[in-house]
mmCIF file of C-alpha atoms and ligand atoms in Angstrom:
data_model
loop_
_atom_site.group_PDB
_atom_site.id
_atom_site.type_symbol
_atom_site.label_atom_id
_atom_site.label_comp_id
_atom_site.label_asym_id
_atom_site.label_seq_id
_atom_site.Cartn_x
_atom_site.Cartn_y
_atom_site.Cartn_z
ATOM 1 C CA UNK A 1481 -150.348 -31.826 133.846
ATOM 2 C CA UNK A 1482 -153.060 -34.784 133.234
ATOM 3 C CA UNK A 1483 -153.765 -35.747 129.990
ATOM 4 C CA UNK A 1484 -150.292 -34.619 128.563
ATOM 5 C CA UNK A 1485 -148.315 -37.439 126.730
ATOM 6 C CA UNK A 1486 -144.886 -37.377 129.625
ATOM 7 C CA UNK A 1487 -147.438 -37.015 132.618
ATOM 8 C CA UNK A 1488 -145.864 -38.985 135.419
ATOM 9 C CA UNK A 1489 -142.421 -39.517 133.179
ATOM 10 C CA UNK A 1490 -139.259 -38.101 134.994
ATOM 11 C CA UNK A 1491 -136.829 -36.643 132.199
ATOM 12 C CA UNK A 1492 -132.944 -35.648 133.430
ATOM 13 C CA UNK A 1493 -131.971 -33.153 130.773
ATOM 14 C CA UNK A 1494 -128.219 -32.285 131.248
ATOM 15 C CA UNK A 1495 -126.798 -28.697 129.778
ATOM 16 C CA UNK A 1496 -130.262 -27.011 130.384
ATOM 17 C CA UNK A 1497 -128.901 -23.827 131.142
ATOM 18 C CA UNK A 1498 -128.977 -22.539 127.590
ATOM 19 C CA UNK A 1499 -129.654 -23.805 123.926
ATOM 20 C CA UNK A 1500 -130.917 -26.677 123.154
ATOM 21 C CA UNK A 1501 -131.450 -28.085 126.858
ATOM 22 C CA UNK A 1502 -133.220 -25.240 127.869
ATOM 23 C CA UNK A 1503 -135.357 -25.602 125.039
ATOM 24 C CA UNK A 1504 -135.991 -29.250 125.692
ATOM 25 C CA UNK A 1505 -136.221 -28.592 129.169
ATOM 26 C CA UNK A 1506 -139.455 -26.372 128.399
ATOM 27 C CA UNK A 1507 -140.598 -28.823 125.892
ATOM 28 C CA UNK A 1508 -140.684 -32.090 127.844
ATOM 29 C CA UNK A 1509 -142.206 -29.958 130.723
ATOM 30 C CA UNK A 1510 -144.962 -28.396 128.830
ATOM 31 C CA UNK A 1511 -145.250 -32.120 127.609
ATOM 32 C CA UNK A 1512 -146.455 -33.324 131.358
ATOM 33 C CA UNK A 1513 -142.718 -34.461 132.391
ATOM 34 C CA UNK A 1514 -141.393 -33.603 135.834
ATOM 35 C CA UNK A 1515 -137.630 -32.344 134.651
ATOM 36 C CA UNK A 1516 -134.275 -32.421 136.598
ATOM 37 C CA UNK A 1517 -132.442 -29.291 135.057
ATOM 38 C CA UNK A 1518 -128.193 -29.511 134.884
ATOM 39 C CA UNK A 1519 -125.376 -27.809 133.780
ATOM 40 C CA UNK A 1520 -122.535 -25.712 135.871
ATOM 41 C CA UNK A 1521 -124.491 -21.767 135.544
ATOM 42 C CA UNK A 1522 -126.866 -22.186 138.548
ATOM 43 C CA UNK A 1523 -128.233 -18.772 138.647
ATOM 44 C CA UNK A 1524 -129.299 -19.789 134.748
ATOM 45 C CA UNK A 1525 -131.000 -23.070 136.142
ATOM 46 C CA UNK A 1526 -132.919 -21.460 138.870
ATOM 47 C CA UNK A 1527 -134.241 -18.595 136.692
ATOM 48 C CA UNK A 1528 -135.271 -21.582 133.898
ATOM 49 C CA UNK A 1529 -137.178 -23.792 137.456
ATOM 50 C CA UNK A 1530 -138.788 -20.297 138.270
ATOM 51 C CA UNK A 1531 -139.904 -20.189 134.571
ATOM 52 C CA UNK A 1532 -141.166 -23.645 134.090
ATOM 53 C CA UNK A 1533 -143.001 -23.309 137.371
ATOM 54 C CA UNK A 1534 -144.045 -20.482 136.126
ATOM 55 C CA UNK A 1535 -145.984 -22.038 133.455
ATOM 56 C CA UNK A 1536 -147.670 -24.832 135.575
ATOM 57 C CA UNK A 1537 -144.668 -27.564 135.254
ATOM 58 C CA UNK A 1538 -142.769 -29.068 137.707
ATOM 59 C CA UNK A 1539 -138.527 -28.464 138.141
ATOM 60 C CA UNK A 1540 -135.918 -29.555 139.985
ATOM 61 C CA UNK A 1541 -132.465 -27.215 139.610
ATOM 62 C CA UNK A 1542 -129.469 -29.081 140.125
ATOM 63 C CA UNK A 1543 -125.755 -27.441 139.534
ATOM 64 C CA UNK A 1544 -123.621 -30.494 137.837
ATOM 65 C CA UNK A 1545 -120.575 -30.452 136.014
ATOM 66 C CA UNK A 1546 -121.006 -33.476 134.121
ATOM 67 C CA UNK A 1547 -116.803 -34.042 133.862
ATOM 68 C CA UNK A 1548 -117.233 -35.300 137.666
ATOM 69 C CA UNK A 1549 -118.655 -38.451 138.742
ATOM 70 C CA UNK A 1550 -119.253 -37.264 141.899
ATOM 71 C CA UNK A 1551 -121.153 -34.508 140.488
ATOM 72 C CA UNK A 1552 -123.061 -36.694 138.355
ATOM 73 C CA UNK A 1553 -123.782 -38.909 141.226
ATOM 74 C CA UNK A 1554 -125.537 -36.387 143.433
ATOM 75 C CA UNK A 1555 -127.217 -35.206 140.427
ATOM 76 C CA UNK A 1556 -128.854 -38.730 140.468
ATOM 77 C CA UNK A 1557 -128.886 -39.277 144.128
ATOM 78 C CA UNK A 1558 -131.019 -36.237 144.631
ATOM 79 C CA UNK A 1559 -133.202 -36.845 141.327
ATOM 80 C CA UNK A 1560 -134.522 -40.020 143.001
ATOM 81 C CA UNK A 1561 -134.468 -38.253 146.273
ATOM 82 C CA UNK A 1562 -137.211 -36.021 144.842
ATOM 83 C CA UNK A 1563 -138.697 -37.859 142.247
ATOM 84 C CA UNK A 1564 -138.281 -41.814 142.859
ATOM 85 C CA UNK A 1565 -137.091 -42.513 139.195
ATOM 86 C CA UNK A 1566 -135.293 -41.186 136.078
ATOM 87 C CA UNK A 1567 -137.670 -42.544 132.926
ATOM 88 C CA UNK A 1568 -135.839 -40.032 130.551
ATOM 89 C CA UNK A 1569 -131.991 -38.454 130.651
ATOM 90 C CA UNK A 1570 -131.384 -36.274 127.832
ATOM 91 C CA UNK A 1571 -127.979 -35.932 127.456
ATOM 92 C CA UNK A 1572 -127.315 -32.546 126.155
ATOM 93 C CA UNK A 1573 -124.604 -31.084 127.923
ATOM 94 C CA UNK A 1574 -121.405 -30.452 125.043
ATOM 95 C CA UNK A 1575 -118.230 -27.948 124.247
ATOM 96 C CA UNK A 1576 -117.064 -27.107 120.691
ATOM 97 C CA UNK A 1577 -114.242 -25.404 121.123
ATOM 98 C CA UNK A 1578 -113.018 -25.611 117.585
ATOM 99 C CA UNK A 1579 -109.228 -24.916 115.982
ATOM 100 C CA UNK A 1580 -107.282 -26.509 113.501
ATOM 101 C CA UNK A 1581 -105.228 -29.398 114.110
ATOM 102 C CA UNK A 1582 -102.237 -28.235 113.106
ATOM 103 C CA UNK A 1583 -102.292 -25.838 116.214
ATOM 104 C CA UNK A 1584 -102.119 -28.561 118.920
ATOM 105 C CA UNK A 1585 -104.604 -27.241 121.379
ATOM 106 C CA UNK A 1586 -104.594 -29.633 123.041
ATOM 107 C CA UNK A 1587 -105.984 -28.792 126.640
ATOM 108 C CA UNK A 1588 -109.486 -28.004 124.285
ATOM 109 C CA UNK A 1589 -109.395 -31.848 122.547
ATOM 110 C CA UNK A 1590 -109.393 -33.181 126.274
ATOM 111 C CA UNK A 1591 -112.175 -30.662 127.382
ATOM 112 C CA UNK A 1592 -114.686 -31.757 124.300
ATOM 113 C CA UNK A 1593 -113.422 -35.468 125.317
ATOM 114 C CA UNK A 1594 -114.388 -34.979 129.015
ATOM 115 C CA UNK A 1595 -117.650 -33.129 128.285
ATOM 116 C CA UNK A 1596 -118.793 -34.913 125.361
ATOM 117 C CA UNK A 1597 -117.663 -38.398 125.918
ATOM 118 C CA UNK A 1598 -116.566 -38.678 129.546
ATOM 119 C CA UNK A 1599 -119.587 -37.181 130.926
ATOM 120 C CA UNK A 1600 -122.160 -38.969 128.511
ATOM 121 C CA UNK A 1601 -121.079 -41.339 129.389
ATOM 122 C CA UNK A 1602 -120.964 -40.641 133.544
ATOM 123 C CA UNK A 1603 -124.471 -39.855 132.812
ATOM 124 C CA UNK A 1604 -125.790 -42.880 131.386
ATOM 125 C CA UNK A 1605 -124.112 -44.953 134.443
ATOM 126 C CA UNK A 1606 -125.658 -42.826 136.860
ATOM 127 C CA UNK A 1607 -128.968 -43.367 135.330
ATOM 128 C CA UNK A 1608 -128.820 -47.485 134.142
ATOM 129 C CA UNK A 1609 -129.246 -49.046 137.111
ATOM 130 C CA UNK A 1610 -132.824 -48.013 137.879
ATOM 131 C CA UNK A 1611 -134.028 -48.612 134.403
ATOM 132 C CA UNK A 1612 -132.545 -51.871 133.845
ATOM 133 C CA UNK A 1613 -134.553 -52.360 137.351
ATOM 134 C CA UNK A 1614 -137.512 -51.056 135.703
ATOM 135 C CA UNK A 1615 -136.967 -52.852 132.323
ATOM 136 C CA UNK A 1616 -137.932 -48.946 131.135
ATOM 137 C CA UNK A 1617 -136.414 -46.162 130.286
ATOM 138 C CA UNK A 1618 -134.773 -43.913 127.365
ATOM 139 C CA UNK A 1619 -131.331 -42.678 127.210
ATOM 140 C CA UNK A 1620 -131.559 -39.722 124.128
ATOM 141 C CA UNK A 1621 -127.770 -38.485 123.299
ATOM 142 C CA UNK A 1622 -127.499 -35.107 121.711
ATOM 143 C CA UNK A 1623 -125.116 -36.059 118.838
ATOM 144 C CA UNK A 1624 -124.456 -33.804 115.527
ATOM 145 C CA UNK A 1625 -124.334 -34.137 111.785
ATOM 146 C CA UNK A 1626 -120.262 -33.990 112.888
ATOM 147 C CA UNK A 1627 -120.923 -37.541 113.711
ATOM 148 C CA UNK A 1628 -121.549 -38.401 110.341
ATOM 149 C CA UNK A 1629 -118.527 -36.461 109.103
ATOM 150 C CA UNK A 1630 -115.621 -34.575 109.825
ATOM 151 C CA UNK A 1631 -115.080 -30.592 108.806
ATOM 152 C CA UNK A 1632 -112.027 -27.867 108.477
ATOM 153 C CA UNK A 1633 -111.350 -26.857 112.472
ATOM 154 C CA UNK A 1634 -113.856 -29.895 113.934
ATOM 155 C CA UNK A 1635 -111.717 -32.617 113.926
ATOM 156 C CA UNK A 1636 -111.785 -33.611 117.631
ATOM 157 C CA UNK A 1637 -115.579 -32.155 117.976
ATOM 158 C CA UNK A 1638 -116.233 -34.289 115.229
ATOM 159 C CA UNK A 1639 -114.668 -37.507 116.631
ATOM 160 C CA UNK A 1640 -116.544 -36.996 120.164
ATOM 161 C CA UNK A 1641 -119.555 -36.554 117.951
ATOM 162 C CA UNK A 1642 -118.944 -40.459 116.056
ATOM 163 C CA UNK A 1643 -118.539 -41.623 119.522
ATOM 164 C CA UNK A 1644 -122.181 -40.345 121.069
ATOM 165 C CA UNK A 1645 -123.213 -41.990 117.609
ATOM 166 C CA UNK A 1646 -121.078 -45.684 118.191
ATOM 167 C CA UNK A 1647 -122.800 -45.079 122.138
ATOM 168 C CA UNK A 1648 -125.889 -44.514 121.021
ATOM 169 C CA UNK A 1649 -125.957 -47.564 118.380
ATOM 170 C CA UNK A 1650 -124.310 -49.942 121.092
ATOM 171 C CA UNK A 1651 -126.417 -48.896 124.116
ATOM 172 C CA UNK A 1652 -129.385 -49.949 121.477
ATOM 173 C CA UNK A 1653 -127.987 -53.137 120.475
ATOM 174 C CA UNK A 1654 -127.021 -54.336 124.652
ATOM 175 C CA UNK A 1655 -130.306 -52.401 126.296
ATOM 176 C CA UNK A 1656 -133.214 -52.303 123.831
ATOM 177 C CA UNK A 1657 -134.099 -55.892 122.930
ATOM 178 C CA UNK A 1658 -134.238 -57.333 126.438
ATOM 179 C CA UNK A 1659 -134.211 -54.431 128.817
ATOM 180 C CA UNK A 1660 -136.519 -52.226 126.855
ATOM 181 C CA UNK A 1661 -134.111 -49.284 127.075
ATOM 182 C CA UNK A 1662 -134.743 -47.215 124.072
ATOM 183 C CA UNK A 1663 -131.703 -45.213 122.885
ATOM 184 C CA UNK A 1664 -132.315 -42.037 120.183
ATOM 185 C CA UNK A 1665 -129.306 -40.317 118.706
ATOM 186 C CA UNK A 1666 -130.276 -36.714 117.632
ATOM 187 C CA UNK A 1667 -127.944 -34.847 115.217
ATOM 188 C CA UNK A 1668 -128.674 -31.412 114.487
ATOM 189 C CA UNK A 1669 -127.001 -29.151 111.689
ATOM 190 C CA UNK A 1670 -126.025 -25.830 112.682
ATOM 191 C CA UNK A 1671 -128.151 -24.564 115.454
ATOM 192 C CA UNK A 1672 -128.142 -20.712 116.858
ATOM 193 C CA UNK A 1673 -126.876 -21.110 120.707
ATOM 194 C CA UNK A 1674 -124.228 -20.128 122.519
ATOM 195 C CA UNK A 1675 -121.795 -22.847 121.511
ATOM 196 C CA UNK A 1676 -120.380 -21.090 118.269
ATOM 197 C CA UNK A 1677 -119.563 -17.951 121.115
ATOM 198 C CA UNK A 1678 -116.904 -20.151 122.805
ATOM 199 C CA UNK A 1679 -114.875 -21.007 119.592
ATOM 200 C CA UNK A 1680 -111.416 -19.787 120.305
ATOM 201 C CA UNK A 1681 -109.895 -19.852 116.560
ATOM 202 C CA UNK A 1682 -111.200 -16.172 115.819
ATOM 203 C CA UNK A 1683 -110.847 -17.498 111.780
ATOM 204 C CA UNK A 1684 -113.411 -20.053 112.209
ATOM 205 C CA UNK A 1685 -115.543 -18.137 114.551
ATOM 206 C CA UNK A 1686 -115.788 -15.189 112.280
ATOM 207 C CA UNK A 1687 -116.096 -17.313 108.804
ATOM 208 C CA UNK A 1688 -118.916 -19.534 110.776
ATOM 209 C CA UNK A 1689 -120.558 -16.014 111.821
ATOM 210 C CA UNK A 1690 -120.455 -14.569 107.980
ATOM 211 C CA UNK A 1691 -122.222 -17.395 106.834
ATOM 212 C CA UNK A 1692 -124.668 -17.809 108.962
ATOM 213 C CA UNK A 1693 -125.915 -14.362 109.602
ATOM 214 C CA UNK A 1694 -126.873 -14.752 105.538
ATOM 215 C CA UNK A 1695 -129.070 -17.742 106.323
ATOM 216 C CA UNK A 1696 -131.198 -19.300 108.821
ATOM 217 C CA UNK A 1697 -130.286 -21.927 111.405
ATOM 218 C CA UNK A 1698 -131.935 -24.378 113.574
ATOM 219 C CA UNK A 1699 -133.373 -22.658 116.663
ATOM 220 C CA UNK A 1700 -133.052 -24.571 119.609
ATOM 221 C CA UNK A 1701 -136.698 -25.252 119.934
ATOM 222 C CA UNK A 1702 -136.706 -26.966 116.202
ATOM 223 C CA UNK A 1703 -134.503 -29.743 118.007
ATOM 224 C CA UNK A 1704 -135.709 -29.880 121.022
ATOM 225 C CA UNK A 1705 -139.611 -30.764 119.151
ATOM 226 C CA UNK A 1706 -137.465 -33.891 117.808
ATOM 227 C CA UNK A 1707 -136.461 -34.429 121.171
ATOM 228 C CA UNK A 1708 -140.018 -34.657 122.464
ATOM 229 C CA UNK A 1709 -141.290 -36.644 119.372
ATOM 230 C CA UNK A 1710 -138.720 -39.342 120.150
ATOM 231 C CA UNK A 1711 -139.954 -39.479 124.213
ATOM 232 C CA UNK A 1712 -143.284 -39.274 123.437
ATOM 233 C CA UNK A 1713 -143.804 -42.316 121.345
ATOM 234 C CA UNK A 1714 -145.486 -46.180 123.094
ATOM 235 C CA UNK A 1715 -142.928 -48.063 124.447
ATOM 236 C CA UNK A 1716 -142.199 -50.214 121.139
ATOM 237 C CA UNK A 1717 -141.294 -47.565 118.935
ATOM 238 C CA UNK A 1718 -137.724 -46.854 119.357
ATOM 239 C CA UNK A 1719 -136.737 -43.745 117.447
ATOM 240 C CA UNK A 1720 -132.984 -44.841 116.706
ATOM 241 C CA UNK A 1721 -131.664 -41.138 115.127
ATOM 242 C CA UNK A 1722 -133.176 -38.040 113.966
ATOM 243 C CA UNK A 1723 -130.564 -35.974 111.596
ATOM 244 C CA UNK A 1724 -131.699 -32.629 111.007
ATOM 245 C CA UNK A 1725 -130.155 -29.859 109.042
ATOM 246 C CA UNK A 1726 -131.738 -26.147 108.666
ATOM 247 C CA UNK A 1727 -133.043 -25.616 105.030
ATOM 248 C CA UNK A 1728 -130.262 -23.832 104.203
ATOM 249 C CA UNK A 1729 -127.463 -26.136 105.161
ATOM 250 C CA UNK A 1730 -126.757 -28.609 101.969
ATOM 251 C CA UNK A 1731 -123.674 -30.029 103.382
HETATM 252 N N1 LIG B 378 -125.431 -25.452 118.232
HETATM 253 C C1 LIG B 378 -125.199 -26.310 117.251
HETATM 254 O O1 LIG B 378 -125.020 -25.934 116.075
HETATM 255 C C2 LIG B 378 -125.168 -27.793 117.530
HETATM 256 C C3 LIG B 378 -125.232 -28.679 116.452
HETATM 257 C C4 LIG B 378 -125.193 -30.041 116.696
HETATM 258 C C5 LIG B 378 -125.102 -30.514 117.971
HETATM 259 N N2 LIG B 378 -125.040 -29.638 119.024
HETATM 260 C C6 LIG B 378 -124.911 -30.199 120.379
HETATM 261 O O2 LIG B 378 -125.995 -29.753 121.155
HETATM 262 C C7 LIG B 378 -125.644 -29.818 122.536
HETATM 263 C C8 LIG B 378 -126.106 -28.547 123.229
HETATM 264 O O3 LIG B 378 -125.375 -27.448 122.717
HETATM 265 P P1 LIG B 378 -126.042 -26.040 122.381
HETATM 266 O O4 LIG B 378 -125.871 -25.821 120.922
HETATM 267 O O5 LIG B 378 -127.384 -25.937 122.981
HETATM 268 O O6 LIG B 378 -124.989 -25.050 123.078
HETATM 269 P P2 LIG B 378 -125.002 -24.228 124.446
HETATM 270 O O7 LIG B 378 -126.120 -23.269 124.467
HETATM 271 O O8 LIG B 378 -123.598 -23.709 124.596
HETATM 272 O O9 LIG B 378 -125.286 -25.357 125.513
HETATM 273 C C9 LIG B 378 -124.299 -26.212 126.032
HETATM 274 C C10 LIG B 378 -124.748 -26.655 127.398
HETATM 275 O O10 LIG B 378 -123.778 -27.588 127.926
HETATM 276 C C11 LIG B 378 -123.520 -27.212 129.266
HETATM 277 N N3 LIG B 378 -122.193 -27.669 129.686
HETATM 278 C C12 LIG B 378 -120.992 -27.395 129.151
HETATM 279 N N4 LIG B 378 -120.012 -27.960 129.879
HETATM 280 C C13 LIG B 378 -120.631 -28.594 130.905
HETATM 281 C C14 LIG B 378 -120.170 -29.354 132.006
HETATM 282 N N5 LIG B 378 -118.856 -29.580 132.210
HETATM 283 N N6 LIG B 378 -121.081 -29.852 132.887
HETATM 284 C C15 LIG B 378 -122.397 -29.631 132.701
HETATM 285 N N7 LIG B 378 -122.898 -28.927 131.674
HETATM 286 C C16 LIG B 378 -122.009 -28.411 130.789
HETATM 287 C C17 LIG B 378 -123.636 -25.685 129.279
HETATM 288 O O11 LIG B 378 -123.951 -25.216 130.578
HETATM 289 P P3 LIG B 378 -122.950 -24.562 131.640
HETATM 290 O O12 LIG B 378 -121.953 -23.755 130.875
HETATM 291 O O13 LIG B 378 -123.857 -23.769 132.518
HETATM 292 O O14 LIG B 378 -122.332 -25.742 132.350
HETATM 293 C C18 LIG B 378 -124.841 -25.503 128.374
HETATM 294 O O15 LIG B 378 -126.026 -25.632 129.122
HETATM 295 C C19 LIG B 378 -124.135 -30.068 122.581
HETATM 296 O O16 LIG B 378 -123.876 -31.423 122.872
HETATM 297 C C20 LIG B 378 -123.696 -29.742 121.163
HETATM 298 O O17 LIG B 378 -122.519 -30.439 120.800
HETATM 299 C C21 LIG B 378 -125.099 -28.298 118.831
#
């Protein structure tokens, strides 16, 4: 779309099948960016490419699971394939499936580790070596206020979380002053998506439902306008971290 701020700009966004990568996914499109959709649903990717092609943008679906390098790997392999470059990855894709410590559930600590760590950081290997080529590029990590501190039930969420937020502060401090790589960690308060739905502690899912359905959250699009303000600024503004918390969140 000429005269749009991302014309030209090709942004990976990673768990754009719902929430807040769908939402981004629409954004950065609408915003002139050719985007390279990803998550594991395809039939929710193609029906999101339909949609932003729809609207006049340009989509590329691409089933990943992010927990695979391989996966990852073709992901980027046929990004360039169709596109040449990867200016933007937006890495979105996360779990939260939250119980208390005490109950050892411990096959969910290694999922949020291998989705939320593991395949961040899968992602931002797959897409370095063309923008350190490039001396351009921006790597934005989809953190959380839980990566500023801990709560009842979040424990391991909460420590994946700190480690986007130690990624996203190293990346900047190895990749921004010489290579131009701009890094942005965005950390959203409660937002309303799907991720609550796959808590498996029916406690914490059903006291995190009564308080919310008093109150408003984030909607996906609210964070996924941060997103876009972050990508669309000149190359020498590096947005480091955007924290944002819905009105009625005080803690
Ligand atoms: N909702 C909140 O309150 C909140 C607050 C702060 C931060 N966040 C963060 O925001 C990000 C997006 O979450 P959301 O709230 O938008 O929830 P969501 O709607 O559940 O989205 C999560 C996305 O991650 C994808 N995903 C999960 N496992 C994957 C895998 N192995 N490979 C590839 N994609 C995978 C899912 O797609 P498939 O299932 O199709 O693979 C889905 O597209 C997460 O990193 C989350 O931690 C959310």
């Amino acid at each position: 779309m000429p005269g749009t701020p991302l014309q030209d700009r090709v942004a990976l966004i990673t768990g754009a099948s719902s929430g807040i990568g769908e939402a981004a996914a629409i954004q950065l499109a609408a915003g002139g960016a050719s985007v390279v959709i990803a998550a594991r649903r395809a039939n929710r990717l193609e029906a999101l490419r339909r949609r932003i092609e729809a609207d006049g943008g340009t989509a590329l679906a691409v089933p990943t699971d992010v927990t695979s390098r391989a996966s990852v790997d073709t992901l980027a392999r046929q990004t360039l394939e169709r596109f040449d470059r990867i200016d933007m990855l937006i890495n979105n894709a996360g779990v939260m499936p939250l119980s208390p410590i005490a109950t050892r559930d411990v096959e969910a600590w290694d999922r949020m580790l291998d989705v939320n760590v593991r395949g961040l950081l899968y992602c931002i290997a797959a897409v370095l070596p063309g923008m350190l080529e490039r001396r351009d590029g921006h790597i934005v990590n989809v953190g959380s206020l839980a990566g500023r501190r801990p709560f009842p039930g979040g424990t391991v969420y909460s420590a994946t979380k700190f480690a986007v937020r130690a990624i996203s502060a190293g990346l900047r401090l190895e990749l921004s002053p010489e290579d131009h790589i701009r890094v942005t960690d965005i950390e959203p308060g409660v937002v309303a998506t799907e991720l609550t739905g796959h808590i498996p502690d029916e406690s914490i899912r059903d006291q995190f439902h009564a308080t919310w359905s008093e109150r408003t959250p984030l909607a996906p699009d609210d964070v996924a306008r941060a997103i876009l303000f972050a990508v669309s600024q000149p190359w020498h503004v590096n947005v480091n971290e955007i924290l944002i918390r819905p009105t009625e969140q005080g803690t």
